[in-house]
Short mmCIF file of C-alpha atoms in Angstrom, two decimals:
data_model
loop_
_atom_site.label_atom_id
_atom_site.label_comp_id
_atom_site.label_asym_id
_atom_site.label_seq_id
_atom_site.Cartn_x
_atom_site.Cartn_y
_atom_site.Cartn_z
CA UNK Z 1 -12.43 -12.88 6.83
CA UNK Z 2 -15.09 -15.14 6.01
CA UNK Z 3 -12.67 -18.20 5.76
CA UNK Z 4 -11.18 -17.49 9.11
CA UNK Z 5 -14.28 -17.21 10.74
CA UNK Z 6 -15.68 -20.42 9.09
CA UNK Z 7 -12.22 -21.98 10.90
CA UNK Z 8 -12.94 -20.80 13.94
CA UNK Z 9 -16.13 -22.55 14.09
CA UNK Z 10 -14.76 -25.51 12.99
CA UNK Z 11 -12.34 -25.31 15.33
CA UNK Z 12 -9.22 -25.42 12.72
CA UNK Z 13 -7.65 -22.72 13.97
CA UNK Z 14 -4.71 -23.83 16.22
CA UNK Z 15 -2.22 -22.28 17.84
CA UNK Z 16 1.54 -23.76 16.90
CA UNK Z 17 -0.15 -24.56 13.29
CA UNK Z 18 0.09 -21.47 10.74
CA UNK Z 19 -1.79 -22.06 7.59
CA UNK Z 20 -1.81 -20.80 4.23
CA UNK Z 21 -4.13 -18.65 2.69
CA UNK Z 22 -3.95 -18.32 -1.36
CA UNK Z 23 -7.62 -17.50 -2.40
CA UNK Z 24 -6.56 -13.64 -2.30
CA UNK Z 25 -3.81 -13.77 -4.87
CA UNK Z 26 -0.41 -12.66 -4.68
CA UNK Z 27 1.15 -11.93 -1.96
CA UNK Z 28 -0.45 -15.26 -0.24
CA UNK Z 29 -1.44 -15.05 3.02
CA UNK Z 30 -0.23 -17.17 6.33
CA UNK Z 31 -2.33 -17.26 8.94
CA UNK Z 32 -0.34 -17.11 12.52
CA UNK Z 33 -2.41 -17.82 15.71
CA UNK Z 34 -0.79 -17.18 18.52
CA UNK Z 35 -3.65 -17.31 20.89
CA UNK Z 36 -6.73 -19.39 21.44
CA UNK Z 37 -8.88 -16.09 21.35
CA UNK Z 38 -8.31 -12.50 19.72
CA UNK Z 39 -9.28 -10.93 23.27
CA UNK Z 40 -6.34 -13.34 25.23
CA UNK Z 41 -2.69 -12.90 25.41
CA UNK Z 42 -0.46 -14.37 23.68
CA UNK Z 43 2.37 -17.24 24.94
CA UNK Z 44 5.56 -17.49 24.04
CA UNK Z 45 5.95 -21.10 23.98
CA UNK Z 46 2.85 -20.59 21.59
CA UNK Z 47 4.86 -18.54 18.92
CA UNK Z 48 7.77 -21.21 19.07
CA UNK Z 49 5.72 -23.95 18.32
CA UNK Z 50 4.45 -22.01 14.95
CA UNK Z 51 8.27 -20.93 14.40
CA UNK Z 52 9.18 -25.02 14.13
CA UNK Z 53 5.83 -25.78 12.36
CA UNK Z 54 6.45 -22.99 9.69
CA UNK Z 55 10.69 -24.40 9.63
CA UNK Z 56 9.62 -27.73 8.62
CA UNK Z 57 6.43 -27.21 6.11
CA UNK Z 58 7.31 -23.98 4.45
CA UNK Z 59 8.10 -26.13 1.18
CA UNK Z 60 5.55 -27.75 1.12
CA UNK Z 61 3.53 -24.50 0.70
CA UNK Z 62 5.65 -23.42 -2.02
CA UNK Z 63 6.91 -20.48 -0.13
CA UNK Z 64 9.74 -18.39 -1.52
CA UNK Z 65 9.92 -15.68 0.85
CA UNK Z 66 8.00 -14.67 3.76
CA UNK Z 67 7.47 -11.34 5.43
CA UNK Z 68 6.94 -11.33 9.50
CA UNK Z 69 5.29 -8.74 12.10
CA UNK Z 70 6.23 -9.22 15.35
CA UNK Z 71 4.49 -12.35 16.37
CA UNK Z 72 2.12 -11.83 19.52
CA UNK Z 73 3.62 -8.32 20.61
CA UNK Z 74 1.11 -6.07 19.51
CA UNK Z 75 -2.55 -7.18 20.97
CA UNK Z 76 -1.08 -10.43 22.49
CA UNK Z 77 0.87 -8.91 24.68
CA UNK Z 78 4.66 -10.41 24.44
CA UNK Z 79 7.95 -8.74 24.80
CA UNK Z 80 9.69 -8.08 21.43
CA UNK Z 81 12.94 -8.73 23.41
CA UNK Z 82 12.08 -12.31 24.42
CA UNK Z 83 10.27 -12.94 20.77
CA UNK Z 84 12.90 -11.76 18.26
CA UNK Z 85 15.70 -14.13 19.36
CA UNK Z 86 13.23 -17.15 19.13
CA UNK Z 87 12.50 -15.50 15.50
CA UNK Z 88 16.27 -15.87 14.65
CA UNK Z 89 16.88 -19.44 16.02
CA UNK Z 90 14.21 -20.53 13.91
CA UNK Z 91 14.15 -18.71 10.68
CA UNK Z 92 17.28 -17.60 10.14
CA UNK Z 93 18.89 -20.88 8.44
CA UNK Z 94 16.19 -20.99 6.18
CA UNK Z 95 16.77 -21.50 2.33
CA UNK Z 96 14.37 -18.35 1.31
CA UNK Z 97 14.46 -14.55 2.31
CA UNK Z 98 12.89 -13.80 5.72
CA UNK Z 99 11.70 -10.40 5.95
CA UNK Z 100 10.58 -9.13 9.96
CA UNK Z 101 8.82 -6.52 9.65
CA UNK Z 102 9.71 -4.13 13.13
CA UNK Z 103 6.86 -1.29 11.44
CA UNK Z 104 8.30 1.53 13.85
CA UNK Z 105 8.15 4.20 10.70
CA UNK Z 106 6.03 7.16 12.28
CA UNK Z 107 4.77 8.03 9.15
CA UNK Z 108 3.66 6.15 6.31
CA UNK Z 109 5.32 5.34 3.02
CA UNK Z 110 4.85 3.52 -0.62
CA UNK Z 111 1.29 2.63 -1.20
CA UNK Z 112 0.32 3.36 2.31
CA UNK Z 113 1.51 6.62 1.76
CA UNK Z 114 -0.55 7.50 -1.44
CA UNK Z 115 -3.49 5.92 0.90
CA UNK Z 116 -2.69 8.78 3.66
CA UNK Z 117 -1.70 11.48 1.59
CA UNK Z 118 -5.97 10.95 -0.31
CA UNK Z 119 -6.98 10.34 3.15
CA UNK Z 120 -5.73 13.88 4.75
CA UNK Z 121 -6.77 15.97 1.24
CA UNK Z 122 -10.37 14.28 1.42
CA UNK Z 123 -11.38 17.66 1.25
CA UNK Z 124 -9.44 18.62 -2.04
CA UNK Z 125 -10.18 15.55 -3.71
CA UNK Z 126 -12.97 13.85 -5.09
CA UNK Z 127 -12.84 9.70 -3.66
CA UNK Z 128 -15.54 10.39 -1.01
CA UNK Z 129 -18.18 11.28 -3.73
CA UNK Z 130 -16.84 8.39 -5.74
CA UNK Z 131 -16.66 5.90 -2.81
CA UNK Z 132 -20.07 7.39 -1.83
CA UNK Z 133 -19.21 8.15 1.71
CA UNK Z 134 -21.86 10.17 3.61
CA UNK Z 135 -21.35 13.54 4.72
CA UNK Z 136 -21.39 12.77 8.64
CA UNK Z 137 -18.89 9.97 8.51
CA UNK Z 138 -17.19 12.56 5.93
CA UNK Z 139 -16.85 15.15 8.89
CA UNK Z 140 -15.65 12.73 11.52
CA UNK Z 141 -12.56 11.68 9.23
CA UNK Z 142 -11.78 15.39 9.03
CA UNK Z 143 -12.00 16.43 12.50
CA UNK Z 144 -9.41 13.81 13.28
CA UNK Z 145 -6.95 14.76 10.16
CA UNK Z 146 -4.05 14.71 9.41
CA UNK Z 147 -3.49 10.96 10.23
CA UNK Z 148 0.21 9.94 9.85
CA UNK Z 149 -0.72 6.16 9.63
CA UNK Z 150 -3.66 4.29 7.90
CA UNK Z 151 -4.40 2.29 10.54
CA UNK Z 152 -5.15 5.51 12.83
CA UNK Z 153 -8.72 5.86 11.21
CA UNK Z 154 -9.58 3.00 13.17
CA UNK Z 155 -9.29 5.68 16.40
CA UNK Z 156 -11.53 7.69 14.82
CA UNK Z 157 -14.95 7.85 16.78
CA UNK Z 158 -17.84 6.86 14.81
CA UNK Z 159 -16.07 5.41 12.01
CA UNK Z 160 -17.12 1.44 11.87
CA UNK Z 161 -15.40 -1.82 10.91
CA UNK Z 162 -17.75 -1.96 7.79
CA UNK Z 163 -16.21 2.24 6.97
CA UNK Z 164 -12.54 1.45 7.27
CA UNK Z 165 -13.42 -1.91 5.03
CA UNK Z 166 -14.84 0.26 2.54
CA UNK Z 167 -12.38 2.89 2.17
CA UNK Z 168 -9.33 0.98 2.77
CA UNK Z 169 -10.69 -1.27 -0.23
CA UNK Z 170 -11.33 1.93 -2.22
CA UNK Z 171 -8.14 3.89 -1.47
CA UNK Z 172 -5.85 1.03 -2.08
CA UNK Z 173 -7.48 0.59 -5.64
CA UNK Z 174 -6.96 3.85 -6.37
CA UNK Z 175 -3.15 4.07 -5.01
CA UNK Z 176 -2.22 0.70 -6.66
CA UNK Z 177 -4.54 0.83 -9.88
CA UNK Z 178 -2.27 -0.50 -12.28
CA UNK Z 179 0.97 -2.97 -12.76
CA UNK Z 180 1.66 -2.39 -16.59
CA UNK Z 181 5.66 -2.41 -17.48
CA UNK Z 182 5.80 1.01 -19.01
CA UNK Z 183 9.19 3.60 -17.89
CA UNK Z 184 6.50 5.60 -15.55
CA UNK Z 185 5.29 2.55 -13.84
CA UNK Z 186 9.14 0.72 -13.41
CA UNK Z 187 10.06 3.95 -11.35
CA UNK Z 188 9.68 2.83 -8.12
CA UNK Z 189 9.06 5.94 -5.54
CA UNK Z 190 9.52 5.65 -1.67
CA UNK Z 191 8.80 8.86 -0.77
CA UNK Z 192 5.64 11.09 -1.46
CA UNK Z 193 7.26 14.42 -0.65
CA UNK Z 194 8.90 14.18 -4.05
CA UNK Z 195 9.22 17.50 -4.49
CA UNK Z 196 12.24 18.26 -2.26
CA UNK Z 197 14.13 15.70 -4.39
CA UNK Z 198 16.62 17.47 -6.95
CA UNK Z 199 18.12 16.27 -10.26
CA UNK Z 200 21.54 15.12 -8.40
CA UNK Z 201 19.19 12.34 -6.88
CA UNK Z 202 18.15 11.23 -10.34
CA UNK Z 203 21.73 9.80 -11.28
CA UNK Z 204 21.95 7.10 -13.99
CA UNK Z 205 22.20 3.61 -12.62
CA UNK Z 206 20.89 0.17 -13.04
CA UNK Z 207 17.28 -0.65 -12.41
CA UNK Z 208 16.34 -1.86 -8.66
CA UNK Z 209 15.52 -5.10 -8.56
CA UNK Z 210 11.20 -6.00 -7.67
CA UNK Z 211 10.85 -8.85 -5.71
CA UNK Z 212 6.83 -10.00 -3.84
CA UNK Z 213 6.86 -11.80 -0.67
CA UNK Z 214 4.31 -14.26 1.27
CA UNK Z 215 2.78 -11.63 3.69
CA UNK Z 216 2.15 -13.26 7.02
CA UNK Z 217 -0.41 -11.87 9.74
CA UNK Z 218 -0.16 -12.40 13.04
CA UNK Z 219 -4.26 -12.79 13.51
CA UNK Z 220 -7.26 -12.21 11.13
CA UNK Z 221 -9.93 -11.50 13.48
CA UNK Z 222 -11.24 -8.33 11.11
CA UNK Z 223 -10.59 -6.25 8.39
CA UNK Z 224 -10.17 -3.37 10.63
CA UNK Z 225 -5.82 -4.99 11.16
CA UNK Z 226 -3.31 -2.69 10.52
CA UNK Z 227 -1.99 -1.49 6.91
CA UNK Z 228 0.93 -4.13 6.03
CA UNK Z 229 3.68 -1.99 4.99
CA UNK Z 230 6.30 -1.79 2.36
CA UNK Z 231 9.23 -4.61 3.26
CA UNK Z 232 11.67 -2.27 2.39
CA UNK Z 233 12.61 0.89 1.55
CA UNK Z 234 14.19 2.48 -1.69
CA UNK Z 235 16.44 5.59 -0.74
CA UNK Z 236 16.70 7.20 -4.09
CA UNK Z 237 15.50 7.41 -7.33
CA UNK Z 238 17.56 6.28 -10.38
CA UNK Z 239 17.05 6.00 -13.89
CA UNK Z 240 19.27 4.24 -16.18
CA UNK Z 241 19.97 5.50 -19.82
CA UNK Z 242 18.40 3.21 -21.35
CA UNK Z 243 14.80 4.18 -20.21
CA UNK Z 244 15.41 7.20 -22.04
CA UNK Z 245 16.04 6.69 -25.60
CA UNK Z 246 13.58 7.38 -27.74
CA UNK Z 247 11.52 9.72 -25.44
CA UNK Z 248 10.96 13.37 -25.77
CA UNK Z 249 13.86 15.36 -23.75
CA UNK Z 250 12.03 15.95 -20.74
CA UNK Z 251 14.23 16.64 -17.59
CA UNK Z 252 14.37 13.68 -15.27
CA UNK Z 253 12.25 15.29 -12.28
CA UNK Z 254 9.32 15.06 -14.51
CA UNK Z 255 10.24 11.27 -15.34
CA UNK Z 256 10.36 10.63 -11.32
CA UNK Z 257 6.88 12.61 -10.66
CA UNK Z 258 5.21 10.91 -13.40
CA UNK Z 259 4.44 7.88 -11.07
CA UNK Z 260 3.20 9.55 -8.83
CA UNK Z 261 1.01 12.07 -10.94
CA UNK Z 262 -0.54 8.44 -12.12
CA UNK Z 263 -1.69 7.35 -9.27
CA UNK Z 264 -2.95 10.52 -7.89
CA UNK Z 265 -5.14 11.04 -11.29
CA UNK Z 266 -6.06 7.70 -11.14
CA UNK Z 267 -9.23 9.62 -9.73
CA UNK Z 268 -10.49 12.46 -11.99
CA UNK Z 269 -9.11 16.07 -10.60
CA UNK Z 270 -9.13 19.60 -11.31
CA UNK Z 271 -5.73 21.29 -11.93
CA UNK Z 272 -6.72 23.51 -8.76
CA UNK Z 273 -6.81 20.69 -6.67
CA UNK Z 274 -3.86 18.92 -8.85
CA UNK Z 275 -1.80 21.98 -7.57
CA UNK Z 276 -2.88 21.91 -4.37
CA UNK Z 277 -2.73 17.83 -3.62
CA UNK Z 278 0.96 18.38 -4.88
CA UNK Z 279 1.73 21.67 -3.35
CA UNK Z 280 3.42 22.83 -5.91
CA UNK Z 281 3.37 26.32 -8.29
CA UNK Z 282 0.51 26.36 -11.36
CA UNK Z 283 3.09 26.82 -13.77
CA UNK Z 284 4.98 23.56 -12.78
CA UNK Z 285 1.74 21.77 -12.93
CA UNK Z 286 0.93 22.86 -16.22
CA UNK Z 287 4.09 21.54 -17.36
CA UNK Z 288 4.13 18.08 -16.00
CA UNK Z 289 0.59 17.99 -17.05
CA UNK Z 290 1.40 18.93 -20.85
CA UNK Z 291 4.53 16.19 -20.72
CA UNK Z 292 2.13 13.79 -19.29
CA UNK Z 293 -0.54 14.43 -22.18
CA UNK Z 294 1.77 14.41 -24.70
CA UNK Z 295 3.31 11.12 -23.59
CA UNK Z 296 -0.21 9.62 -23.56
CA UNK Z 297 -0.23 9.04 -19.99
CA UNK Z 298 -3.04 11.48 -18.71
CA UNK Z 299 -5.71 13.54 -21.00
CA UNK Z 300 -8.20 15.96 -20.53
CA UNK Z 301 -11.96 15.15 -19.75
CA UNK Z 302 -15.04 16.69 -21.35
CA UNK Z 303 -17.05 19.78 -19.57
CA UNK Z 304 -16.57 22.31 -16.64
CA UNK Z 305 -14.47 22.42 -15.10
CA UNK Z 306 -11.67 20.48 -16.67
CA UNK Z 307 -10.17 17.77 -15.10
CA UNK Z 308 -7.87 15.41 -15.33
CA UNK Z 309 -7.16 11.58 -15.41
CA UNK Z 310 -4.62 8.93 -15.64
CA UNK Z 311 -5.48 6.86 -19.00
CA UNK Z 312 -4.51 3.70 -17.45
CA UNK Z 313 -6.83 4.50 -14.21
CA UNK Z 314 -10.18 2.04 -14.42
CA UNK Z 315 -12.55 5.29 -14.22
CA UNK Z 316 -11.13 6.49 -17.34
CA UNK Z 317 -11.72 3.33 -18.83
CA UNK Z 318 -15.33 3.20 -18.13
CA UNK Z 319 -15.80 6.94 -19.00
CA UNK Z 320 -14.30 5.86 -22.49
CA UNK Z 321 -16.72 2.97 -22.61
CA UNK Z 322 -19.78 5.35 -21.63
CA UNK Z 323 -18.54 7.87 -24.26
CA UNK Z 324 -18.58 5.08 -26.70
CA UNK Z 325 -22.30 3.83 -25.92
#
């Protein structure tokens, strides 16, 4: 944010002249104006010229794939109708996968998902204590629950640019907290209501293939943008034979929970509100929960009540360093 607003005073922000923005890691960012000012509408003759600007630098940038919104149709005002053939005529001969990104899903999904799902049990769990989130602004987020995108707690009266920064920032940390190659973390899962899933969608199949993409935004005028989403989405679940051997003989539900149990203990929880964040019976969550221990993957921490927490999470690393001093 700070780099786009030192462009803007500079005057380096141009419409027809996208720009690439690296300093945040991977995915890289590119920068689309498609209007002199975040309060104007957008032209259409401004999108084409970035179209042909992006078409004849995108090696230069070392771009490999790129990921679209609809340029200037949400805020800026333009007509998907007219945009998305001049999207075609210029990107689709390109040598690299274009990805446009049409976001029409009601409901979220992948790490947006995780974000909603600890967003609408702020009650059950404990990030708001963590994140240190005052009780008023607390109360305002659930009067306006359950939110079926991210982006709707910007609608939320009383809650500021600097709020959504803050737990946006917080909640994806805690949804995405770790990339290690192990079998839990190479099951990929679309769809949080896991639960309805049975063991005929766990057939034995090659692994998906991963592949990142260049995310670009249409405008970076604050934080408070909407959530990008996940490019696409993975219909089932399937686990090869090969992850398998050598593991204990667990059935394969537990194997495609196990992500997800991760993530969700990658804050420290109760089994009560374990059981309740997963809506599922005690005695299945004491199972998964024993599996998950014994595998190494989530332990037990000291006092009352007992809770749990992912081992890879970065609270239980610094609770192991504390322990340790």
């Amino acid at each position: 944010e700070r780099d786009y607003v030192e462009r803007c005073s500079q005057k380096k922000v141009e419409v027809g002249r996208p720009y690439l923005y690296k300093d945040y890691g991977t995915p890289w960012i590119l920068n689309f104006p498609t209007k002199y000012h975040w309060k104007h509408p957008s032209k259409i003759e401004w999108v084409e010229q970035g179209l042909k600007y992006f078409a004849d630098h995108y090696q230069r940038g070392g771009i490999t794939s790129v990921a679209f919104p609809k340029l200037g149709c949400s805020n800026g005002g333009l007509e998907w109708s007219l945009v998305s053939p001049l999207m075609e005529k210029h990107l689709k001969d390109l040598s690299i996968d274009v990805f446009i990104c049409e976001d029409t899903e009601k409901d979220a999904s992948g790490i947006e998902g995780m974000m909603v799902h600890m967003l609408n049990n702020i009650e059950n769990l404990s990030w708001s204590a963590e994140l240190g989130l005052r009780s008023d602004i607390k109360r305002k987020i659930i009067s306006a629950l359950p939110v079926h995108r991210f982006r709707d707690l910007r609608k939320v009266e009383g809650i500021g640019k600097q709020t959504y920064k803050d737990v946006f920032s917080f909640l994806y940390s805690s949804a995405d907290h770790s990339n290690d190659k192990t079998l839990s973390q190479q099951i990929e899962v679309e769809n949080l209501n896991l639960f309805e899933q049975t063991r005929d969608s766990c057939d034995h199949s090659t692994e998906s293939d991963i592949q990142s993409h260049v995310v670009a935004s249409e405008e970076m005028k604050d934080s408070s943008n909407s959530v990008s989403m996940q490019l696409e989405e993975i219909p089932e679940v399937r686990i090869s034979e090969s992850q398998t051997d050598g593991l204990p003989e667990y059935d394969d539900l537990f194997y495609v929970v196990l992500p997800s149990i991760e993530k969700a203990l990658s804050i420290a929880q109760t089994k009560d509100e374990i059981v309740k964040g997963f809506d599922q019976p005690k005695k299945t969550i004491d199972n998964w929960l024993k599996k998950a221990e014994e595998l190494g993957k989530v332990k037990k921490l000291p006092g009352r009540p007992v809770r749990y927490i992912a081992t890879a999470s970065a609270q239980a690393k610094q609770l192991e360093c504390s322990f340790i001093v």
